[in-house]
Amino acid sequence: MTNREDILTLLRSSRTGYVSGAELAGALGVSRTAVWKHIRALAGDGYEIEAVPSKGYRLRSAPDLIRAADLRKALTGALFGAAVDYHRSLLSTNTRAMNLAQEGAPEGTVVLAEVQTGGKGRLGRTWASPPGNIHLSVVLRPPLPLHRAALVTLASAVAAATAIREATGLTAGIKWPNDILIQGRKVAGILTEMSAEADRIRHLVLGIGVNVNADLSGLPAEVQDRSITLAAAAGRTLDRTDVLIILLRLMEGWYHRFQISPAEVIQAWKSLNATLGRRIAVNGPGGTKQGIAEDITEEGLLVLRDDSGRVHTVASGDVTIEKT
Ligand code: BTN
């Protein structure tokens, strides 16, 4: 934990609200001047901290930022969150997590950023990453052959849809392969990147972006039209730290379950899906196919029956669900 996170934790847990400079200096093992410098830096970050002579410092208000210290504490002993690498701004949490994985970061390392300046989406797209949303990547080292990798992503889509339901009470569904929708609009997306050798996964990074509290009005109109935030759907601002704790716990649970019983992931995915039985168009590497989404295979591929009755198995692509 950084000194600043320590100061915030101490201020938040004070019974009277106040903590003296001497107490903070003692608890952190630094000088009172160093404490003062941290307080000034926190004020620069948007924290309102009052200083009352003879009483000490009191936290009046905090900006909407992820509380990395609380997250670490809540995830103590867990695999997902064993290390938390938190940033105010990053190019992409996935890029950072892939680099950390390459350097040997342990499985379960979590990378978080308040904003991303080069957020990546599926199929080479960009992912708008404004403040107020969740931008999360997790380093994994599943002992699996390559052809099972798609299932890890489906398992995390199950975790994300379930976490949203648990955190907000809203009904979230999954559009194949791993877009999370509320009221037909995208609330979260998942991008998996990996490094493999022969037929073995060396490491894999699961990147999840969740639209939580951000103001989307600055985004291009076509992105706004197909997107929704949890706050807009729930009618209230959400605590992103709480959402992250729920999400990471569920991701870990589904990651373990998937290794023991992949069929359970497929079953859960199907029960949450918003694609099967619907008329869809899939835009993939081989062009666009239209028809009814019939099923997913045990490896997570989409089974589509076109209008001539031919059945296609689709490994990747972008699905548009036709309105009924
Ligand atoms: C999609 O296109 O639906 C996938 C979007 C994935 C976005 C997340 S945000 C955190 C992580 N870092 C990135 O650059 N992308 C993923």
Short mmCIF file of C-alpha atoms and ligand atoms in Angstrom, two decimals:
data_model
loop_
_atom_site.label_atom_id
_atom_site.label_comp_id
_atom_site.label_asym_id
_atom_site.label_seq_id
_atom_site.Cartn_x
_atom_site.Cartn_y
_atom_site.Cartn_z
CA MET A 1 0.00 0.00 0.00
CA THR A 2 1.28 3.50 -0.75
CA ASN A 3 1.60 6.20 1.94
CA ARG A 4 -1.33 8.06 0.38
CA GLU A 5 -3.56 5.01 0.47
CA ASP A 6 -2.51 4.52 4.13
CA ILE A 7 -3.44 8.11 4.99
CA LEU A 8 -6.87 7.73 3.35
CA THR A 9 -7.47 4.44 5.17
CA LEU A 10 -6.56 6.03 8.52
CA LEU A 11 -8.73 9.10 7.90
CA ARG A 12 -11.68 6.94 6.83
CA SER A 13 -11.42 4.67 9.86
CA SER A 14 -11.04 7.42 12.48
CA ARG A 15 -13.89 7.36 15.00
CA THR A 16 -13.89 11.13 15.58
CA GLY A 17 -13.20 11.87 11.93
CA TYR A 18 -9.90 13.56 12.86
CA VAL A 19 -6.38 12.16 12.86
CA SER A 20 -3.49 14.34 13.96
CA GLY A 21 -0.43 14.89 11.81
CA ALA A 22 1.68 13.28 14.53
CA GLU A 23 -0.49 10.14 14.55
CA LEU A 24 -0.33 9.84 10.77
CA ALA A 25 3.44 10.39 10.79
CA GLY A 26 3.83 7.74 13.51
CA ALA A 27 1.63 5.18 11.77
CA LEU A 28 3.44 5.63 8.46
CA GLY A 29 6.93 5.98 9.91
CA VAL A 30 7.51 9.28 8.06
CA SER A 31 7.98 12.93 9.11
CA ARG A 32 5.05 15.33 9.65
CA THR A 33 6.36 17.37 6.72
CA ALA A 34 6.07 14.26 4.52
CA VAL A 35 2.49 13.77 5.77
CA TRP A 36 1.69 17.39 4.87
CA LYS A 37 3.11 16.87 1.36
CA HIS A 38 0.91 13.77 0.88
CA ILE A 39 -2.15 15.70 2.10
CA ARG A 40 -1.40 18.44 -0.44
CA ALA A 41 -1.01 15.86 -3.21
CA LEU A 42 -4.33 14.22 -2.23
CA ALA A 43 -6.01 17.65 -2.38
CA GLY A 44 -4.58 17.98 -5.89
CA ASP A 45 -6.26 14.65 -6.73
CA GLY A 46 -9.66 16.03 -5.66
CA TYR A 47 -9.82 14.90 -2.01
CA GLU A 48 -11.19 17.60 0.31
CA ILE A 49 -9.21 17.36 3.53
CA GLU A 50 -9.63 19.95 6.25
CA ALA A 51 -6.86 20.71 8.71
CA VAL A 52 -8.03 21.89 12.14
CA PRO A 53 -5.36 23.07 14.60
CA SER A 54 -5.24 20.87 17.73
CA LYS A 55 -7.53 18.23 16.14
CA GLY A 56 -5.78 17.20 12.97
CA TYR A 57 -6.92 16.22 9.51
CA ARG A 58 -10.43 15.19 8.46
CA LEU A 59 -11.57 13.77 5.12
CA ARG A 60 -14.54 15.89 3.99
CA SER A 61 -15.13 14.35 0.58
CA ALA A 62 -13.44 12.01 -1.85
CA PRO A 63 -13.55 12.04 -5.64
CA ASP A 64 -15.13 9.05 -7.45
CA LEU A 65 -11.96 6.98 -7.57
CA ILE A 66 -11.40 3.27 -7.04
CA ARG A 67 -10.22 2.64 -3.48
CA ALA A 68 -7.25 0.41 -4.25
CA ALA A 69 -6.43 -0.12 -0.57
CA ASP A 70 -9.96 -1.35 0.22
CA LEU A 71 -9.87 -3.60 -2.82
CA ARG A 72 -6.58 -5.18 -1.74
CA LYS A 73 -7.94 -5.71 1.75
CA ALA A 74 -11.19 -7.29 0.55
CA LEU A 75 -9.27 -9.64 -1.74
CA THR A 76 -6.64 -10.72 0.78
CA GLY A 77 -5.99 -14.43 0.31
CA ALA A 78 -7.78 -14.54 -3.04
CA LEU A 79 -6.10 -15.51 -6.30
CA PHE A 80 -7.73 -12.73 -8.38
CA GLY A 81 -6.31 -9.62 -6.77
CA ALA A 82 -3.28 -11.27 -5.13
CA ALA A 83 -1.47 -8.22 -6.53
CA VAL A 84 -3.27 -5.03 -7.58
CA ASP A 85 -1.52 -2.64 -9.94
CA TYR A 86 -3.60 0.56 -9.86
CA HIS A 87 -3.13 3.61 -12.11
CA ARG A 88 -4.90 6.93 -12.62
CA SER A 89 -4.16 6.69 -16.35
CA LEU A 90 -2.72 4.02 -18.63
CA LEU A 91 -2.56 3.41 -22.35
CA SER A 92 -4.32 0.07 -21.88
CA THR A 93 -4.59 -2.20 -18.83
CA ASN A 94 -4.35 -5.19 -21.21
CA THR A 95 -1.05 -3.98 -22.67
CA ARG A 96 0.32 -3.38 -19.16
CA ALA A 97 -0.92 -6.80 -17.93
CA MET A 98 0.60 -8.59 -20.97
CA ASN A 99 3.96 -6.89 -20.22
CA LEU A 100 3.74 -7.80 -16.52
CA ALA A 101 2.86 -11.41 -17.43
CA GLN A 102 5.86 -11.54 -19.78
CA GLU A 103 8.05 -10.36 -16.88
CA GLY A 104 6.71 -13.19 -14.68
CA ALA A 105 3.86 -11.53 -12.76
CA PRO A 106 1.97 -14.13 -10.70
CA GLU A 107 -1.37 -15.53 -11.79
CA GLY A 108 -4.20 -13.36 -10.50
CA THR A 109 -2.33 -10.05 -10.87
CA VAL A 110 -4.92 -7.33 -11.47
CA VAL A 111 -4.26 -4.13 -13.42
CA LEU A 112 -6.70 -1.22 -13.05
CA ALA A 113 -6.82 2.25 -14.55
CA GLU A 114 -9.24 5.11 -13.96
CA VAL A 115 -8.87 6.11 -17.62
CA GLN A 116 -7.20 4.52 -20.63
CA THR A 117 -5.71 6.66 -23.39
CA GLY A 118 -5.51 3.75 -25.86
CA GLY A 119 -8.19 1.30 -24.67
CA LYS A 120 -8.47 -1.70 -27.00
CA GLY A 121 -11.69 -3.42 -28.08
CA ARG A 122 -12.31 -6.67 -29.94
CA LEU A 123 -11.58 -7.00 -33.64
CA GLY A 124 -8.99 -4.20 -33.61
CA ARG A 125 -11.42 -1.55 -32.42
CA THR A 126 -10.78 1.12 -29.82
CA TRP A 127 -12.55 1.07 -26.46
CA ALA A 128 -13.66 4.45 -25.11
CA SER A 129 -12.37 4.60 -21.55
CA PRO A 130 -13.61 7.75 -19.78
CA PRO A 131 -13.33 8.39 -16.02
CA GLY A 132 -16.03 6.71 -13.91
CA ASN A 133 -15.89 3.33 -15.65
CA ILE A 134 -14.05 0.09 -14.83
CA HIS A 135 -10.97 -0.82 -16.87
CA LEU A 136 -9.63 -4.09 -15.54
CA SER A 137 -7.18 -6.77 -16.71
CA VAL A 138 -6.23 -10.02 -14.98
CA VAL A 139 -3.12 -12.12 -15.66
CA LEU A 140 -3.87 -15.85 -15.89
CA ARG A 141 -1.78 -18.93 -16.54
CA PRO A 142 -4.32 -21.70 -17.18
CA PRO A 143 -2.69 -25.11 -17.67
CA LEU A 144 -4.65 -25.70 -20.87
CA PRO A 145 -4.33 -26.40 -24.55
CA LEU A 146 -5.03 -23.50 -26.88
CA HIS A 147 -8.42 -24.66 -28.09
CA ARG A 148 -9.86 -24.26 -24.58
CA ALA A 149 -8.97 -20.56 -24.36
CA ALA A 150 -12.34 -19.33 -25.70
CA LEU A 151 -14.03 -20.97 -22.73
CA VAL A 152 -12.03 -18.84 -20.26
CA THR A 153 -13.55 -15.79 -21.92
CA LEU A 154 -17.07 -17.26 -21.81
CA ALA A 155 -16.54 -18.05 -18.11
CA SER A 156 -15.61 -14.43 -17.45
CA ALA A 157 -18.68 -13.25 -19.38
CA VAL A 158 -20.79 -15.41 -17.06
CA ALA A 159 -19.00 -13.84 -14.07
CA ALA A 160 -19.48 -10.30 -15.42
CA ALA A 161 -23.21 -10.73 -16.15
CA THR A 162 -23.75 -12.34 -12.75
CA ALA A 163 -21.72 -9.63 -10.96
CA ILE A 164 -23.82 -6.91 -12.60
CA ARG A 165 -27.00 -8.66 -11.52
CA GLU A 166 -25.64 -9.02 -7.98
CA ALA A 167 -24.33 -5.44 -7.68
CA THR A 168 -27.36 -3.69 -9.19
CA GLY A 169 -30.30 -6.09 -9.34
CA LEU A 170 -30.49 -5.34 -13.08
CA THR A 171 -30.98 -8.10 -15.64
CA ALA A 172 -27.84 -8.36 -17.73
CA GLY A 173 -27.59 -10.79 -20.66
CA ILE A 174 -24.70 -12.06 -22.78
CA LYS A 175 -24.48 -11.52 -26.52
CA TRP A 176 -22.16 -14.05 -28.15
CA PRO A 177 -19.34 -14.30 -27.56
CA ASN A 178 -18.92 -12.02 -24.58
CA ASP A 179 -20.70 -8.67 -24.75
CA ILE A 180 -22.80 -7.88 -21.71
CA LEU A 181 -26.07 -6.14 -22.50
CA ILE A 182 -28.72 -4.34 -20.48
CA GLN A 183 -31.93 -3.38 -22.30
CA GLY A 184 -30.22 -4.44 -25.56
CA ARG A 185 -27.33 -1.99 -25.07
CA LYS A 186 -23.73 -2.80 -24.30
CA VAL A 187 -22.68 -2.27 -20.70
CA ALA A 188 -19.47 -4.33 -20.69
CA GLY A 189 -17.03 -5.92 -23.12
CA ILE A 190 -14.25 -8.46 -22.78
CA LEU A 191 -10.97 -8.68 -24.67
CA THR A 192 -8.75 -11.72 -24.15
CA GLU A 193 -5.15 -11.58 -25.28
CA MET A 194 -2.66 -14.39 -24.94
CA SER A 195 0.79 -15.69 -25.52
CA ALA A 196 1.07 -19.35 -26.48
CA GLU A 197 3.67 -21.86 -27.56
CA ALA A 198 2.91 -24.99 -29.62
CA ASP A 199 -0.51 -25.94 -28.25
CA ARG A 200 -0.04 -24.60 -24.73
CA ILE A 201 -1.18 -21.27 -23.27
CA ARG A 202 1.83 -19.50 -21.76
CA HIS A 203 -0.20 -16.68 -20.27
CA LEU A 204 -3.50 -15.04 -20.95
CA VAL A 205 -4.90 -11.63 -20.05
CA LEU A 206 -8.61 -11.14 -19.51
CA GLY A 207 -9.53 -7.50 -20.05
CA ILE A 208 -12.94 -6.24 -19.00
CA GLY A 209 -14.39 -2.79 -19.53
CA VAL A 210 -17.60 -1.96 -17.67
CA ASN A 211 -19.58 1.25 -18.24
CA VAL A 212 -20.38 2.23 -14.66
CA ASN A 213 -20.72 5.94 -13.80
CA ALA A 214 -19.17 7.69 -16.79
CA ASP A 215 -20.84 10.48 -18.69
CA LEU A 216 -21.05 9.05 -22.22
CA SER A 217 -22.30 12.26 -23.82
CA GLY A 218 -18.82 13.10 -25.12
CA LEU A 219 -18.56 9.83 -27.07
CA PRO A 220 -19.42 9.46 -30.78
CA ALA A 221 -23.20 9.22 -31.38
CA GLU A 222 -23.05 5.63 -32.69
CA VAL A 223 -21.20 4.49 -29.53
CA GLN A 224 -23.72 6.33 -27.31
CA ASP A 225 -26.64 4.72 -29.16
CA ARG A 226 -25.54 1.18 -28.49
CA SER A 227 -24.10 1.73 -24.99
CA ILE A 228 -25.52 2.09 -21.51
CA THR A 229 -23.98 2.63 -18.08
CA LEU A 230 -24.92 0.80 -14.91
CA ALA A 231 -25.67 4.17 -13.30
CA ALA A 232 -28.12 5.13 -16.07
CA ALA A 233 -29.85 1.75 -15.93
CA ALA A 234 -29.99 1.62 -12.12
CA GLY A 235 -30.80 5.31 -11.62
CA ARG A 236 -28.01 5.77 -9.09
CA THR A 237 -24.23 6.17 -8.93
CA LEU A 238 -22.46 2.94 -8.08
CA ASP A 239 -19.45 2.37 -5.87
CA ARG A 240 -16.92 0.96 -8.36
CA THR A 241 -14.79 -0.58 -5.61
CA ASP A 242 -17.79 -2.63 -4.45
CA VAL A 243 -18.59 -3.66 -8.04
CA LEU A 244 -14.95 -4.71 -8.56
CA ILE A 245 -14.89 -6.83 -5.41
CA ILE A 246 -18.02 -8.70 -6.52
CA LEU A 247 -16.72 -9.04 -10.09
CA LEU A 248 -13.26 -10.33 -9.16
CA ARG A 249 -14.66 -12.86 -6.66
CA LEU A 250 -17.08 -14.21 -9.24
CA MET A 251 -14.39 -14.27 -11.94
CA GLU A 252 -12.18 -16.33 -9.67
CA GLY A 253 -15.04 -18.70 -8.83
CA TRP A 254 -15.89 -19.26 -12.49
CA TYR A 255 -12.22 -19.62 -13.43
CA HIS A 256 -11.89 -22.53 -10.98
CA ARG A 257 -15.22 -24.07 -11.95
CA PHE A 258 -14.32 -23.92 -15.62
CA GLN A 259 -11.17 -25.98 -15.00
CA ILE A 260 -13.10 -28.66 -13.14
CA SER A 261 -16.29 -28.70 -15.18
CA PRO A 262 -16.29 -26.78 -18.50
CA ALA A 263 -19.84 -28.01 -19.20
CA GLU A 264 -21.07 -25.93 -16.25
CA VAL A 265 -19.73 -22.77 -17.91
CA ILE A 266 -21.60 -23.53 -21.12
CA GLN A 267 -24.77 -24.24 -19.15
CA ALA A 268 -24.49 -20.98 -17.18
CA TRP A 269 -23.62 -19.04 -20.33
CA LYS A 270 -26.75 -20.42 -22.02
CA SER A 271 -28.95 -19.49 -19.07
CA LEU A 272 -27.69 -15.87 -19.26
CA ASN A 273 -27.51 -15.56 -23.04
CA ALA A 274 -29.36 -12.99 -25.13
CA THR A 275 -28.45 -14.55 -28.51
CA LEU A 276 -29.71 -18.12 -28.86
CA GLY A 277 -33.04 -18.57 -30.59
CA ARG A 278 -32.76 -15.05 -32.07
CA ARG A 279 -32.36 -14.00 -35.68
CA ILE A 280 -28.88 -12.57 -36.05
CA ALA A 281 -26.25 -11.39 -38.51
CA VAL A 282 -22.63 -12.35 -37.84
CA ASN A 283 -19.91 -10.28 -39.41
CA GLY A 284 -16.81 -12.45 -39.36
CA PRO A 285 -13.58 -13.04 -41.27
CA GLY A 286 -15.54 -14.98 -43.95
CA GLY A 287 -18.10 -12.18 -44.56
CA THR A 288 -21.60 -11.76 -43.15
CA LYS A 289 -23.92 -14.67 -42.39
CA GLN A 290 -27.54 -14.34 -41.38
CA GLY A 291 -29.87 -16.81 -39.73
CA ILE A 292 -30.96 -18.18 -36.42
CA ALA A 293 -28.43 -18.55 -33.58
CA GLU A 294 -29.14 -22.13 -32.59
CA ASP A 295 -26.56 -23.14 -30.03
CA ILE A 296 -22.98 -22.88 -28.81
CA THR A 297 -20.62 -25.86 -28.98
CA GLU A 298 -18.84 -27.27 -25.95
CA GLU A 299 -15.83 -25.16 -26.96
CA GLY A 300 -17.91 -21.98 -27.13
CA LEU A 301 -18.32 -21.65 -30.92
CA LEU A 302 -21.60 -20.27 -32.25
CA VAL A 303 -23.89 -22.55 -34.27
CA LEU A 304 -25.92 -20.64 -36.86
CA ARG A 305 -28.58 -22.00 -39.24
CA ASP A 306 -28.89 -19.82 -42.33
CA ASP A 307 -32.06 -19.31 -44.37
CA SER A 308 -31.27 -22.21 -46.69
CA GLY A 309 -31.05 -24.51 -43.67
CA ARG A 310 -27.24 -24.83 -43.76
CA VAL A 311 -25.55 -24.99 -40.40
CA HIS A 312 -22.38 -22.92 -39.81
CA THR A 313 -20.03 -23.01 -36.83
CA VAL A 314 -18.60 -19.55 -36.20
CA ALA A 315 -15.40 -19.03 -34.19
CA SER A 316 -15.21 -15.23 -34.17
CA GLY A 317 -17.15 -12.23 -35.34
CA ASP A 318 -19.49 -9.46 -34.46
CA VAL A 319 -23.13 -10.33 -33.86
CA THR A 320 -26.08 -8.04 -34.53
CA ILE A 321 -29.33 -9.23 -33.04
CA GLU A 322 -32.26 -8.43 -35.34
CA LYS A 323 -35.17 -6.69 -33.64
CA THR A 324 -38.30 -8.80 -33.28
C1 BTN B 1 -14.99 -5.27 -26.70
O1 BTN B 1 -14.68 -4.83 -27.81
O2 BTN B 1 -16.17 -5.52 -26.42
C2 BTN B 1 -13.93 -5.55 -25.66
C3 BTN B 1 -13.65 -4.33 -24.81
C4 BTN B 1 -12.60 -4.60 -23.75
C5 BTN B 1 -12.19 -3.33 -23.02
C6 BTN B 1 -11.30 -3.62 -21.86
S1 BTN B 1 -11.09 -2.21 -20.82
C7 BTN B 1 -9.83 -3.03 -19.94
C8 BTN B 1 -9.00 -3.79 -20.96
N1 BTN B 1 -7.96 -2.95 -21.51
C9 BTN B 1 -8.15 -2.71 -22.82
O3 BTN B 1 -7.41 -2.01 -23.54
N2 BTN B 1 -9.26 -3.34 -23.24
C10 BTN B 1 -9.90 -4.09 -22.17
#
